[in-house]
Short mmCIF file of C-alpha atoms in Angstrom, two decimals:
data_model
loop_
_atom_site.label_atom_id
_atom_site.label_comp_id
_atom_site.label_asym_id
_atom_site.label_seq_id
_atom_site.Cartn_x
_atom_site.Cartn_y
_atom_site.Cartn_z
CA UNK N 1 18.22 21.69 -58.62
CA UNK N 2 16.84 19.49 -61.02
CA UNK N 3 13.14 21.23 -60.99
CA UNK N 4 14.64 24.20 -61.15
CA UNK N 5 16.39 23.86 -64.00
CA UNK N 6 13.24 22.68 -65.99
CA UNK N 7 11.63 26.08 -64.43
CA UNK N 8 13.88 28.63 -66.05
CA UNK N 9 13.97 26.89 -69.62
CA UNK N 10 10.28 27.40 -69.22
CA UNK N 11 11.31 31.31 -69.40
CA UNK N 12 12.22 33.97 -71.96
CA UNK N 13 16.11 34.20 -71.41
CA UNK N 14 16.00 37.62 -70.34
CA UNK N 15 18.64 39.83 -68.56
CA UNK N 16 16.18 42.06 -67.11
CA UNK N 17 13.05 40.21 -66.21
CA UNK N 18 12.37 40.04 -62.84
CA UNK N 19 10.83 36.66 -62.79
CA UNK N 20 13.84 35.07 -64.99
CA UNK N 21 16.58 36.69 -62.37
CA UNK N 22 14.72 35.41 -59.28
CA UNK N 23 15.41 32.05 -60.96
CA UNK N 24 19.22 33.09 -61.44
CA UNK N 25 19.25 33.97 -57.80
CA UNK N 26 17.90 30.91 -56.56
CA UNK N 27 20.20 28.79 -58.64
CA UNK N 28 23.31 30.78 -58.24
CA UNK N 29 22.69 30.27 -54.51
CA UNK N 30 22.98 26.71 -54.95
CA UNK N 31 26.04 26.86 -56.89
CA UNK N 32 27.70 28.78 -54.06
CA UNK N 33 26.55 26.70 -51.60
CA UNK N 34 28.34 23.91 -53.31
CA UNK N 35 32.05 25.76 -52.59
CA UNK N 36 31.96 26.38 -56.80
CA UNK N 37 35.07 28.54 -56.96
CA UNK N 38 33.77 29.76 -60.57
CA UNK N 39 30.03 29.77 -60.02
CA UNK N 40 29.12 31.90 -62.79
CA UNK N 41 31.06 29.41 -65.44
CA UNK N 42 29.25 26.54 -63.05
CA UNK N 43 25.64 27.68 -63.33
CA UNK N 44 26.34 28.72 -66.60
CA UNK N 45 27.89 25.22 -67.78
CA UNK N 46 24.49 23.84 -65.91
CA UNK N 47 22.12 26.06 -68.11
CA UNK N 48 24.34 25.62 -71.05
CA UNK N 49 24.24 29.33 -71.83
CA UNK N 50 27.17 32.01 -72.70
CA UNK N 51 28.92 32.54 -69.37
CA UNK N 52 28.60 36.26 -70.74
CA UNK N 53 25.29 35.92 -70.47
CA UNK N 54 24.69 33.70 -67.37
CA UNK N 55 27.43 36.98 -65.55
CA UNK N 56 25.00 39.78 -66.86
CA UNK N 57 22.25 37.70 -65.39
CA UNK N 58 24.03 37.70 -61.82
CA UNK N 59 25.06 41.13 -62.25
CA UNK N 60 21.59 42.93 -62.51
CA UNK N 61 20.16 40.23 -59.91
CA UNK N 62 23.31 41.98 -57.80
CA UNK N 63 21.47 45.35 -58.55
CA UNK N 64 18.42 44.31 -58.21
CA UNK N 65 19.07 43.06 -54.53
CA UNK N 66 18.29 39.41 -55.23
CA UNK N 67 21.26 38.13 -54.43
CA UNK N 68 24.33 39.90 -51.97
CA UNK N 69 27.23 41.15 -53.46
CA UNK N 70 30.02 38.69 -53.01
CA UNK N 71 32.03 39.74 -49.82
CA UNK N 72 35.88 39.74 -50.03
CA UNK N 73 37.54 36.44 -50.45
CA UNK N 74 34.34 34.58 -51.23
CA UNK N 75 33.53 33.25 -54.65
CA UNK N 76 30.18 34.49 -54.45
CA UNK N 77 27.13 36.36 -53.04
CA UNK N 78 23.85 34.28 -51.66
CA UNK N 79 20.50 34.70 -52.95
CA UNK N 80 18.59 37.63 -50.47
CA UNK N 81 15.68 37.85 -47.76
CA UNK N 82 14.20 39.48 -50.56
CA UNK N 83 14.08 37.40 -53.19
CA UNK N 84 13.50 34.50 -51.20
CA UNK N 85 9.81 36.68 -50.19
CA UNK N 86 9.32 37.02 -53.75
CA UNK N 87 9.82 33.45 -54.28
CA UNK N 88 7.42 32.25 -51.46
CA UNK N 89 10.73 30.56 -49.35
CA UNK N 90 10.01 32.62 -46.20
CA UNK N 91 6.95 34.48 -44.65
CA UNK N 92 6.76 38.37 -45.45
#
């Protein structure tokens, strides 16, 4: 999580940048994974960014199909097939 971190303050905070909500979908992912019950507040505690921001950022990543739409009862969507093509995680 560490490297990943470093990645996205390389980045232009920007809401609707494909590149910079790839990187919100891969880390959200992680916070999920972890059981966060708040992941948004989590990842955005982690960045140290507005949560306002950091929930704008998962929302349009939501739209964008990078990362599922959380299913009832669950604190959060995973990152998709999709982005993890565009990120070079699985074959095309």
């Amino acid at each position: 999580m560490d490297f990943a971190l470093e990645r996205i303050r390389t980045l232009k905070p920007d809401q609707l940048s494909k590149e910079f909500l790839l990187e919100i979908a891969w880390l959200y992912d992680r916070i999920v994974k972890t059981g966060s019950k708040v992941p948004v507040v989590d990842l955005a505690f982690e960045l140290v960014w507005p949560i306002d921001f950091v929930g704008e950022c998962v929302r349009n990543a939501i739209d964008l199909g990078l990362i599922h739409s959380p299913k009832k009862g669950s604190n959060g969507g995973l990152i998709t097939k999709k982005a993890l093509k565009m990120l070079g995680q699985v074959d095309r």
